[in-house]
PDB file of C-alpha atoms in Angstrom:
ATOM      1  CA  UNK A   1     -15.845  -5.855  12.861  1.00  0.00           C
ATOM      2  CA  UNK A   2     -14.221  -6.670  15.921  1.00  0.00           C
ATOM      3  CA  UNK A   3     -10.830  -5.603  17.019  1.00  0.00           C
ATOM      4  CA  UNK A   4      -8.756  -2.754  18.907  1.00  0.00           C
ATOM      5  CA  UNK A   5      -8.358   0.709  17.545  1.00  0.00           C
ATOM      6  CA  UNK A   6      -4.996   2.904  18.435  1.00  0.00           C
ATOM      7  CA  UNK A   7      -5.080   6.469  17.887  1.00  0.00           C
ATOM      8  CA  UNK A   8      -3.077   7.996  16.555  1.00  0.00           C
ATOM      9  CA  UNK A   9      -0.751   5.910  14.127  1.00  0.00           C
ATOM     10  CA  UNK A  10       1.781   8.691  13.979  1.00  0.00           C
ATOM     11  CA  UNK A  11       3.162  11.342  17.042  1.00  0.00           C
ATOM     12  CA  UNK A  12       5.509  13.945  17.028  1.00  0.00           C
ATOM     13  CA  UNK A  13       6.645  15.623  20.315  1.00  0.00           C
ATOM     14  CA  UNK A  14       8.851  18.096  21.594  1.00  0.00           C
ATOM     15  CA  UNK A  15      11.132  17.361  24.735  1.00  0.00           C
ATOM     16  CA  UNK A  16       9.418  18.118  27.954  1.00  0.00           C
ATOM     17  CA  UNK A  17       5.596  17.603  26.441  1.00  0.00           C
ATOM     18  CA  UNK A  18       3.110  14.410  27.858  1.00  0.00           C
ATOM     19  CA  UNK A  19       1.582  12.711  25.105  1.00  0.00           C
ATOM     20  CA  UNK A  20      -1.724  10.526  24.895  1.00  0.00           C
ATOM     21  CA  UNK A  21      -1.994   7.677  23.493  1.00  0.00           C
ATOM     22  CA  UNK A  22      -5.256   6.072  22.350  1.00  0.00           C
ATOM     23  CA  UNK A  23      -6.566   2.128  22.844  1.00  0.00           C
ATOM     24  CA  UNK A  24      -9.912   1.440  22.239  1.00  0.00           C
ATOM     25  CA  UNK A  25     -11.251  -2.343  21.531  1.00  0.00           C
ATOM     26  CA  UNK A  26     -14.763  -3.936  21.279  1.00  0.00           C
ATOM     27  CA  UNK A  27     -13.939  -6.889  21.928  1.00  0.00           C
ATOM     28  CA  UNK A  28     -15.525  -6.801  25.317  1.00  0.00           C
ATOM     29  CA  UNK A  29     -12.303  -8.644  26.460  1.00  0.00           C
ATOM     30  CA  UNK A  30     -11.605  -8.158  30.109  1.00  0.00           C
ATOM     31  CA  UNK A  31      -8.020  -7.676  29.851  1.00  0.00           C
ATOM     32  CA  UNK A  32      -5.397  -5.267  28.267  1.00  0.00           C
ATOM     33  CA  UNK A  33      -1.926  -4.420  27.942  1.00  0.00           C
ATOM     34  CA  UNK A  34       0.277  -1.326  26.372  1.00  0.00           C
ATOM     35  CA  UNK A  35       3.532  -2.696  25.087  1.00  0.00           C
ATOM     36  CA  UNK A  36       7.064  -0.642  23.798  1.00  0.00           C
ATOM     37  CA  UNK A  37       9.057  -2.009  20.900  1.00  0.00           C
ATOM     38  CA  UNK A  38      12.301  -0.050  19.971  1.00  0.00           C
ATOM     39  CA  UNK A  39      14.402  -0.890  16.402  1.00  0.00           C
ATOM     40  CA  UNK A  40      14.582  -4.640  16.447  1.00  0.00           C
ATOM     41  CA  UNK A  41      13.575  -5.805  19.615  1.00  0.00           C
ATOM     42  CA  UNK A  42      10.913  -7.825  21.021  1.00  0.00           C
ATOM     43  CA  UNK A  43       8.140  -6.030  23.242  1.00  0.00           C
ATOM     44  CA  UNK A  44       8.144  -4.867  26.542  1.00  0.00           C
ATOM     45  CA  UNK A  45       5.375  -4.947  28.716  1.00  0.00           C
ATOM     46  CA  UNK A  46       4.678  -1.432  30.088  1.00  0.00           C
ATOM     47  CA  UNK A  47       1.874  -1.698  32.174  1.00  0.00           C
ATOM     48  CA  UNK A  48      -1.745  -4.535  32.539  1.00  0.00           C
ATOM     49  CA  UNK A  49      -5.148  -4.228  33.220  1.00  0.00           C
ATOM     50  CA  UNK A  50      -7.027  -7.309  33.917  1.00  0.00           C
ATOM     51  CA  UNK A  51     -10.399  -5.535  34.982  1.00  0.00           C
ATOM     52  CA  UNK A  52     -11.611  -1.843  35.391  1.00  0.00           C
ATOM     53  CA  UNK A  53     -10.182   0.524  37.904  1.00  0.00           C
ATOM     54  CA  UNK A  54      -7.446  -1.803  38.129  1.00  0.00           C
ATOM     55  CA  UNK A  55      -3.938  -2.004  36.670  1.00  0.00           C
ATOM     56  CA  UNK A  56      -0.393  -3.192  37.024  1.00  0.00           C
ATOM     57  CA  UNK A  57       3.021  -2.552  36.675  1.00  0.00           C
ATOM     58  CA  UNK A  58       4.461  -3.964  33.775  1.00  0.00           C
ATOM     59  CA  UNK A  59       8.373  -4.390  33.346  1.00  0.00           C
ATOM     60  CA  UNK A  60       9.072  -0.814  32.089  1.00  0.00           C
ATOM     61  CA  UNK A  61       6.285   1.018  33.887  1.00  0.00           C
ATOM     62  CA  UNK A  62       8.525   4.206  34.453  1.00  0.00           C
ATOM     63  CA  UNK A  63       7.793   7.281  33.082  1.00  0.00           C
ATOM     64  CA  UNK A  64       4.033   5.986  32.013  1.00  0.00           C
ATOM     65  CA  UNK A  65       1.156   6.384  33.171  1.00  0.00           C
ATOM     66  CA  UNK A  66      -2.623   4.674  32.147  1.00  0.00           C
ATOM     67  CA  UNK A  67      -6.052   4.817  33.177  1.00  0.00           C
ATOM     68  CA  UNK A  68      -9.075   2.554  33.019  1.00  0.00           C
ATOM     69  CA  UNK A  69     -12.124   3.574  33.335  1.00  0.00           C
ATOM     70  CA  UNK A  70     -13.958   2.051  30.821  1.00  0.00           C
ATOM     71  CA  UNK A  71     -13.809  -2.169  29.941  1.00  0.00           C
ATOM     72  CA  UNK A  72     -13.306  -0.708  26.322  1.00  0.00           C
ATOM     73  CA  UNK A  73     -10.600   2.012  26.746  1.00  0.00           C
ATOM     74  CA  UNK A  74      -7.468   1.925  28.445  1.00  0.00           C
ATOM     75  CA  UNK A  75      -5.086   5.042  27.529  1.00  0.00           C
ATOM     76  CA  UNK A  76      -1.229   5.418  28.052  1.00  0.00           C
ATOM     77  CA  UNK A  77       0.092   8.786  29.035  1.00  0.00           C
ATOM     78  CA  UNK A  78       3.782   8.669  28.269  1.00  0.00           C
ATOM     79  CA  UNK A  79       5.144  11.595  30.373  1.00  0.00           C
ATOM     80  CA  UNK A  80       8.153  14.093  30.803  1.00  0.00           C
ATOM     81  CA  UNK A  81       9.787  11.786  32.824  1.00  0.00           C
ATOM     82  CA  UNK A  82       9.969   9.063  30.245  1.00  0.00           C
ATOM     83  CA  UNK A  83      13.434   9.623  29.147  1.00  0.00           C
ATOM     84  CA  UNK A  84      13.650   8.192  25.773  1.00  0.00           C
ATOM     85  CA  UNK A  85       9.767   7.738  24.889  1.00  0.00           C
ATOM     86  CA  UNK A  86      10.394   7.576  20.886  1.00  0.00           C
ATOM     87  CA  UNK A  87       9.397   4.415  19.813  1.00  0.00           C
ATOM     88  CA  UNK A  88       6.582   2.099  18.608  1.00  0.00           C
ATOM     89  CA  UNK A  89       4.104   1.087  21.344  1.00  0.00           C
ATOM     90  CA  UNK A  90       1.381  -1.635  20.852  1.00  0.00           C
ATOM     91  CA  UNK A  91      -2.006  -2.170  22.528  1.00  0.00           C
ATOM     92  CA  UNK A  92      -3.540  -5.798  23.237  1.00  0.00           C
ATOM     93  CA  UNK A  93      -6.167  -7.047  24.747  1.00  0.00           C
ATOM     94  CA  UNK A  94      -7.714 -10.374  25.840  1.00  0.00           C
ATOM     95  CA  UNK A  95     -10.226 -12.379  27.297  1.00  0.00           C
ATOM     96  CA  UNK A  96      -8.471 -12.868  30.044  1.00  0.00           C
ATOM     97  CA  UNK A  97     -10.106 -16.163  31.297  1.00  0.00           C
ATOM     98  CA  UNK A  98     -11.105 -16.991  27.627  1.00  0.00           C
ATOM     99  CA  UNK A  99     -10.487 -20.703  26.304  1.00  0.00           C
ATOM    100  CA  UNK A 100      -8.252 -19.529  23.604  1.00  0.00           C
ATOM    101  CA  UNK A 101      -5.678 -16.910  25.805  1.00  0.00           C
ATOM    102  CA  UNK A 102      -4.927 -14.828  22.438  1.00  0.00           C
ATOM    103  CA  UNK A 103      -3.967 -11.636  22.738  1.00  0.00           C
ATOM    104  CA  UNK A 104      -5.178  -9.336  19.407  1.00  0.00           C
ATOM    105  CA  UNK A 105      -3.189  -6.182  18.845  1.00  0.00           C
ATOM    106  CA  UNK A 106      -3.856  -3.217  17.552  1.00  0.00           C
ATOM    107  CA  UNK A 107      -1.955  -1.651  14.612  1.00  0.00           C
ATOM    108  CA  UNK A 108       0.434   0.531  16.655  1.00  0.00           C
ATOM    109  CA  UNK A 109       1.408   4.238  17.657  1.00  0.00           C
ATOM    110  CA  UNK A 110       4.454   5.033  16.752  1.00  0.00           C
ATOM    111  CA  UNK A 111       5.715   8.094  18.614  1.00  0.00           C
ATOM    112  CA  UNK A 112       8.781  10.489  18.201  1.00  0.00           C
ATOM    113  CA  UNK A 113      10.353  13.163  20.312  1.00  0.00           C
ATOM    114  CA  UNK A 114      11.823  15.993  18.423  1.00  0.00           C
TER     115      UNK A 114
ATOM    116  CA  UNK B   1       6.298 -17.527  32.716  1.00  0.00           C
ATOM    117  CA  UNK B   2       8.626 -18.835  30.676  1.00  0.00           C
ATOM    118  CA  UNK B   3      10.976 -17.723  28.040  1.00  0.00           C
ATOM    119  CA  UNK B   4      11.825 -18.901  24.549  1.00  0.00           C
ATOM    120  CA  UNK B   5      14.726 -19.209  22.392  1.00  0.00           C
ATOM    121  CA  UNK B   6      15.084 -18.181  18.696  1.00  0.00           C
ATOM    122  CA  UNK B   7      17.449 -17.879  15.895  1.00  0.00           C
ATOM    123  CA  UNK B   8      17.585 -13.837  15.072  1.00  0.00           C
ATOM    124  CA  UNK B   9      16.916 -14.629  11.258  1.00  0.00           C
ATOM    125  CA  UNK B  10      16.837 -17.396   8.681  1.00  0.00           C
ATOM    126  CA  UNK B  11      15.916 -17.597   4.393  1.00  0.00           C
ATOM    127  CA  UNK B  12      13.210 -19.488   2.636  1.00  0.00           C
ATOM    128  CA  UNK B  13      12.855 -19.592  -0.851  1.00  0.00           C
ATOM    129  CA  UNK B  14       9.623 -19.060  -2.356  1.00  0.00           C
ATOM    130  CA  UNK B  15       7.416 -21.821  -2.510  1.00  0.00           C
ATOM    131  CA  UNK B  16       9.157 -23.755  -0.287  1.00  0.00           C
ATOM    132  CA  UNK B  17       8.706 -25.098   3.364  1.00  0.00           C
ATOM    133  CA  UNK B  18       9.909 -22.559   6.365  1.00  0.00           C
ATOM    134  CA  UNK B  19      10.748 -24.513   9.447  1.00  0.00           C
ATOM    135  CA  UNK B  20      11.046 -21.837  12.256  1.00  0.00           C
ATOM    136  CA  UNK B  21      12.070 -23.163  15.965  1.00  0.00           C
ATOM    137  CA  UNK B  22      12.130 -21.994  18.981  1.00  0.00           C
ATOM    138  CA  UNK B  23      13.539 -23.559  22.323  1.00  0.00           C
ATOM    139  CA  UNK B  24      11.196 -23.216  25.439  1.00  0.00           C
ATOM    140  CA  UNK B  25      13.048 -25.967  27.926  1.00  0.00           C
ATOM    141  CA  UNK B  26      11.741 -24.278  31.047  1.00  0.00           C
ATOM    142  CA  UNK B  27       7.689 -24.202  29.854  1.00  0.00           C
ATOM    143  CA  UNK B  28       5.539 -25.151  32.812  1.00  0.00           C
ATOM    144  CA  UNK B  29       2.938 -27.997  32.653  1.00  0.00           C
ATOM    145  CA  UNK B  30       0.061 -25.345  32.355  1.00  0.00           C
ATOM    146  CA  UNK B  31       1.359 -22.809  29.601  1.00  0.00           C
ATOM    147  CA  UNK B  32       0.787 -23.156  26.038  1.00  0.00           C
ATOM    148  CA  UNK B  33       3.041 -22.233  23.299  1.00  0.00           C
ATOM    149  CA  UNK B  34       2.268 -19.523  20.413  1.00  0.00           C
ATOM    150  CA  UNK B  35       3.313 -18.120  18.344  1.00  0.00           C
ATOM    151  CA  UNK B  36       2.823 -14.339  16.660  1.00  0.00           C
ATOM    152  CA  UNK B  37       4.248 -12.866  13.021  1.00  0.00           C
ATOM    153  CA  UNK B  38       4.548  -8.977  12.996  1.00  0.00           C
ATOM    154  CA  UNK B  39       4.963  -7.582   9.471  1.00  0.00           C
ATOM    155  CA  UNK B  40       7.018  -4.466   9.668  1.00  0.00           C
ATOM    156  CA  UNK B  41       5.473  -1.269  11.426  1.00  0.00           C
ATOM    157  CA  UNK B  42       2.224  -3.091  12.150  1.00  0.00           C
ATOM    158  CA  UNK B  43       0.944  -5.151  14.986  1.00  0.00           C
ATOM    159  CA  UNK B  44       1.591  -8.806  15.771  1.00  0.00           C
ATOM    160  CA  UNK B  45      -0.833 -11.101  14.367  1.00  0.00           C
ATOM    161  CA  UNK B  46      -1.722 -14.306  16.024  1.00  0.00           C
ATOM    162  CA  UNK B  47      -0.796 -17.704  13.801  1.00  0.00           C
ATOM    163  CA  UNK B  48      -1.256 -20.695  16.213  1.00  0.00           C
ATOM    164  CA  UNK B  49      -0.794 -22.188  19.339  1.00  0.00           C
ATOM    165  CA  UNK B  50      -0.751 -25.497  20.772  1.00  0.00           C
ATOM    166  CA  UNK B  51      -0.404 -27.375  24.274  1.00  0.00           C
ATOM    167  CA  UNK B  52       1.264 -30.880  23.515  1.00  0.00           C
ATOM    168  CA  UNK B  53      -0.168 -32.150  20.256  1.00  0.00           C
ATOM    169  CA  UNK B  54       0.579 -31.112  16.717  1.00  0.00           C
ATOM    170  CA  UNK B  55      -1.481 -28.413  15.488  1.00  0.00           C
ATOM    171  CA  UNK B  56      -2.720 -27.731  11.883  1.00  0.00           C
ATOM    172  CA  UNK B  57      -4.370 -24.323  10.508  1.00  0.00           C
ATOM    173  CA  UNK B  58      -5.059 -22.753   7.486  1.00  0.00           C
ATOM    174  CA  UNK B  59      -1.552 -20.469   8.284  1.00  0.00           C
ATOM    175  CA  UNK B  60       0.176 -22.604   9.847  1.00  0.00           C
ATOM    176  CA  UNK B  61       1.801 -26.564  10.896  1.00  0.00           C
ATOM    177  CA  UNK B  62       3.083 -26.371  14.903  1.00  0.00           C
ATOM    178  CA  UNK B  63       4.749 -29.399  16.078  1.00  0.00           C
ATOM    179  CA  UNK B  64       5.857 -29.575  19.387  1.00  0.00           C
ATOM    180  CA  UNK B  65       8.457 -32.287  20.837  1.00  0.00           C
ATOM    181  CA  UNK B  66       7.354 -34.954  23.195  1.00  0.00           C
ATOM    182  CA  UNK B  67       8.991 -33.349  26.126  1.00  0.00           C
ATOM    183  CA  UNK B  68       7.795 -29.647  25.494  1.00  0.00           C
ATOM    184  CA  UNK B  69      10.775 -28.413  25.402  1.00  0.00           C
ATOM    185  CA  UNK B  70      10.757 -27.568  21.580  1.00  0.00           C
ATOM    186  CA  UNK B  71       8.998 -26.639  19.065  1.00  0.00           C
ATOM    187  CA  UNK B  72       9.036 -25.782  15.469  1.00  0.00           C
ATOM    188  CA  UNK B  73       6.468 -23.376  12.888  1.00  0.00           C
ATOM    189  CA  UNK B  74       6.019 -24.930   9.726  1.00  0.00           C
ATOM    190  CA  UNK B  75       4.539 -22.936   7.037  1.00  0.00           C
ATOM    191  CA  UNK B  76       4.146 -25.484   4.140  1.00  0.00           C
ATOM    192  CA  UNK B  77       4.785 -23.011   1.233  1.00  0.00           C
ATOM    193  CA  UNK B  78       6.417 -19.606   2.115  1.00  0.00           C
ATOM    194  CA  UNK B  79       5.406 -16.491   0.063  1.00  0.00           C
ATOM    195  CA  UNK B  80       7.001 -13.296  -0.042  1.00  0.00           C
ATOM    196  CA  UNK B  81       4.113 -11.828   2.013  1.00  0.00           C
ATOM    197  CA  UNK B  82       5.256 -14.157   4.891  1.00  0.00           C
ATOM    198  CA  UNK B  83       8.439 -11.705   5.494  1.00  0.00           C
ATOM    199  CA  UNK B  84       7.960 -11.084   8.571  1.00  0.00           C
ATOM    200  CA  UNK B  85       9.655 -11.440  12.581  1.00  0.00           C
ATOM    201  CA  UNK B  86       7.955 -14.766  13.830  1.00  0.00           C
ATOM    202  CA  UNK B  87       7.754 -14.968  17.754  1.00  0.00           C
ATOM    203  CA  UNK B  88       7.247 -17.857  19.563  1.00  0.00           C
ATOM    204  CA  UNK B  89       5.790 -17.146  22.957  1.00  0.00           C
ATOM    205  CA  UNK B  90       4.345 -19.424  26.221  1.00  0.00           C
ATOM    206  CA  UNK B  91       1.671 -18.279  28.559  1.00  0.00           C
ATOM    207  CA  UNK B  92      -1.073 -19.910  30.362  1.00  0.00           C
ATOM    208  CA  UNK B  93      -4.291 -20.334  28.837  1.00  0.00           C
ATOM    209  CA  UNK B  94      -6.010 -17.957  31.941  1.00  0.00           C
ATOM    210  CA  UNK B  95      -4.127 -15.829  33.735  1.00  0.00           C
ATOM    211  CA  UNK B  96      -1.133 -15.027  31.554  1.00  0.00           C
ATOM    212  CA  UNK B  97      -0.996 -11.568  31.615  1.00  0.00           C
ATOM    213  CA  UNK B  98       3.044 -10.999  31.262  1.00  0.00           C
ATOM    214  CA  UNK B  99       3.776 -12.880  28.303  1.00  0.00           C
ATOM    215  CA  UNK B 100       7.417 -11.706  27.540  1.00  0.00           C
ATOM    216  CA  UNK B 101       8.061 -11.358  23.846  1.00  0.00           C
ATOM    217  CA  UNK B 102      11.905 -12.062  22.969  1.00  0.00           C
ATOM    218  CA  UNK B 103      13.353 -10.421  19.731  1.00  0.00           C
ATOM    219  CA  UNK B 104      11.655 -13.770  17.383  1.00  0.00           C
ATOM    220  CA  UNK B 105      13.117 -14.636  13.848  1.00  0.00           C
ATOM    221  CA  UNK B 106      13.101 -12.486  10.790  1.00  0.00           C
ATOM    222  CA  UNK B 107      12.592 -14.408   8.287  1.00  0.00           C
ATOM    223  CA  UNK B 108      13.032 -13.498   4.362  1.00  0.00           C
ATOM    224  CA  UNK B 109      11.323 -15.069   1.751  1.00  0.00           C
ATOM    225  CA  UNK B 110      13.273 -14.643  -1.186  1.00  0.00           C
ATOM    226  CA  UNK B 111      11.961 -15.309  -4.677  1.00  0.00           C
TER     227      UNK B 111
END
């Protein structure tokens, strides 16, 4: 079946230590996005890729960092410098110029600093 | 693109019709509205969207005023399964790649 894969569901870290998290879809969409939800918010859009080797700056881009290489992979690196990483972060992707514009999400990684 | 208004929570008893809306009276001409349930700790799942007709799925009624600048989510007969925070977004069909996602409704279903 179709659909995007994040890896993994659950992350501890101590203070000071970059973490990797995992997005992997088959969708063969063109475009993806990492998103950060805290306790009862709506998400915020960390950073965009619409094709590969290329990404954007999302609202909250500070303190992250992301890579795409691959159409079907595009990892977030949530560094030292992201002050208060804990939280739950969502991958999407989408067709980008697709009829339908839906974006499918993966399950989630949700992250905590110790 | 443009941003949307919703009521932080509201009740539906079992069975029963939820009406969910969601004010969006700065949409642009070219972006559709959808809308997105997440069920707690998982990711959000897509429901429906619509341009400026009513829409009708097996989830989901979306009914959208004449002027666009409203909108409401029916689902015809709530279950407790359909706990869940209900966002109502807008975005072009191409392009849209910074869809902002407010804090949506939580609804509860209550038996």
């Amino acid at each position: 079946d179709g659909g995007i894969t994040q890896s993994p569901k659950y992350l501890f870290r101590k203070e000071g230590q970059n973490v990797t998290l995992s997005c992997e879809q088959n969708l063969n969409h063109d475009a993806m996005y990492w998103y950060r939800q805290d306790p009862g918010q709506g998400l915020r859009l960390i950073y965009y890729s619409q094709i590969v080797n290329d990404f954007q700056k999302g609202d909250i881009a500070e303190g992250y960092s992301v890579s795409r290489e691959k159409k079907e992979s595009f990892p977030l690196t949530v560094t030292s410098a992201q002050k208060n990483p804990t939280a739950f972060y969502l991958c999407a992707s989408t067709s980008g110029t697709g009829l339908t514009g839906e974006l499918f999400f993966g399950e989630g990684s949700r992250l905590t600093v110790l | 693109d443009a941003k949307t208004t919703q009521p932080p929570s509201m009740d539906c008893a079992e069975g029963r019709a939820a009406n969910l809306p969601c004010n969006h009276s700065t949409i642009s001409g070219n972006e559709y509205v959808y809308w997105y349930r997440q069920i707690h700790s998982q990711g959000p799942q897509y429901i429906i969207h619509g341009l400026k007709n009513n829409e009708t799925n097996e989830m989901a009624s979306l009914i959208i005023t004449e002027d666009r600048k409203s909108s409401t989510l029916i689902l015809p007969h709530a279950t407790l399964r359909d706990t869940a925070v209900y966002y109502c977004i807008v975005r072009p069909n191409t392009g849209g790649f910074k869809t902002i996602f407010g804090a949506g409704t939580r609804l509860f279903v209550k038996a």
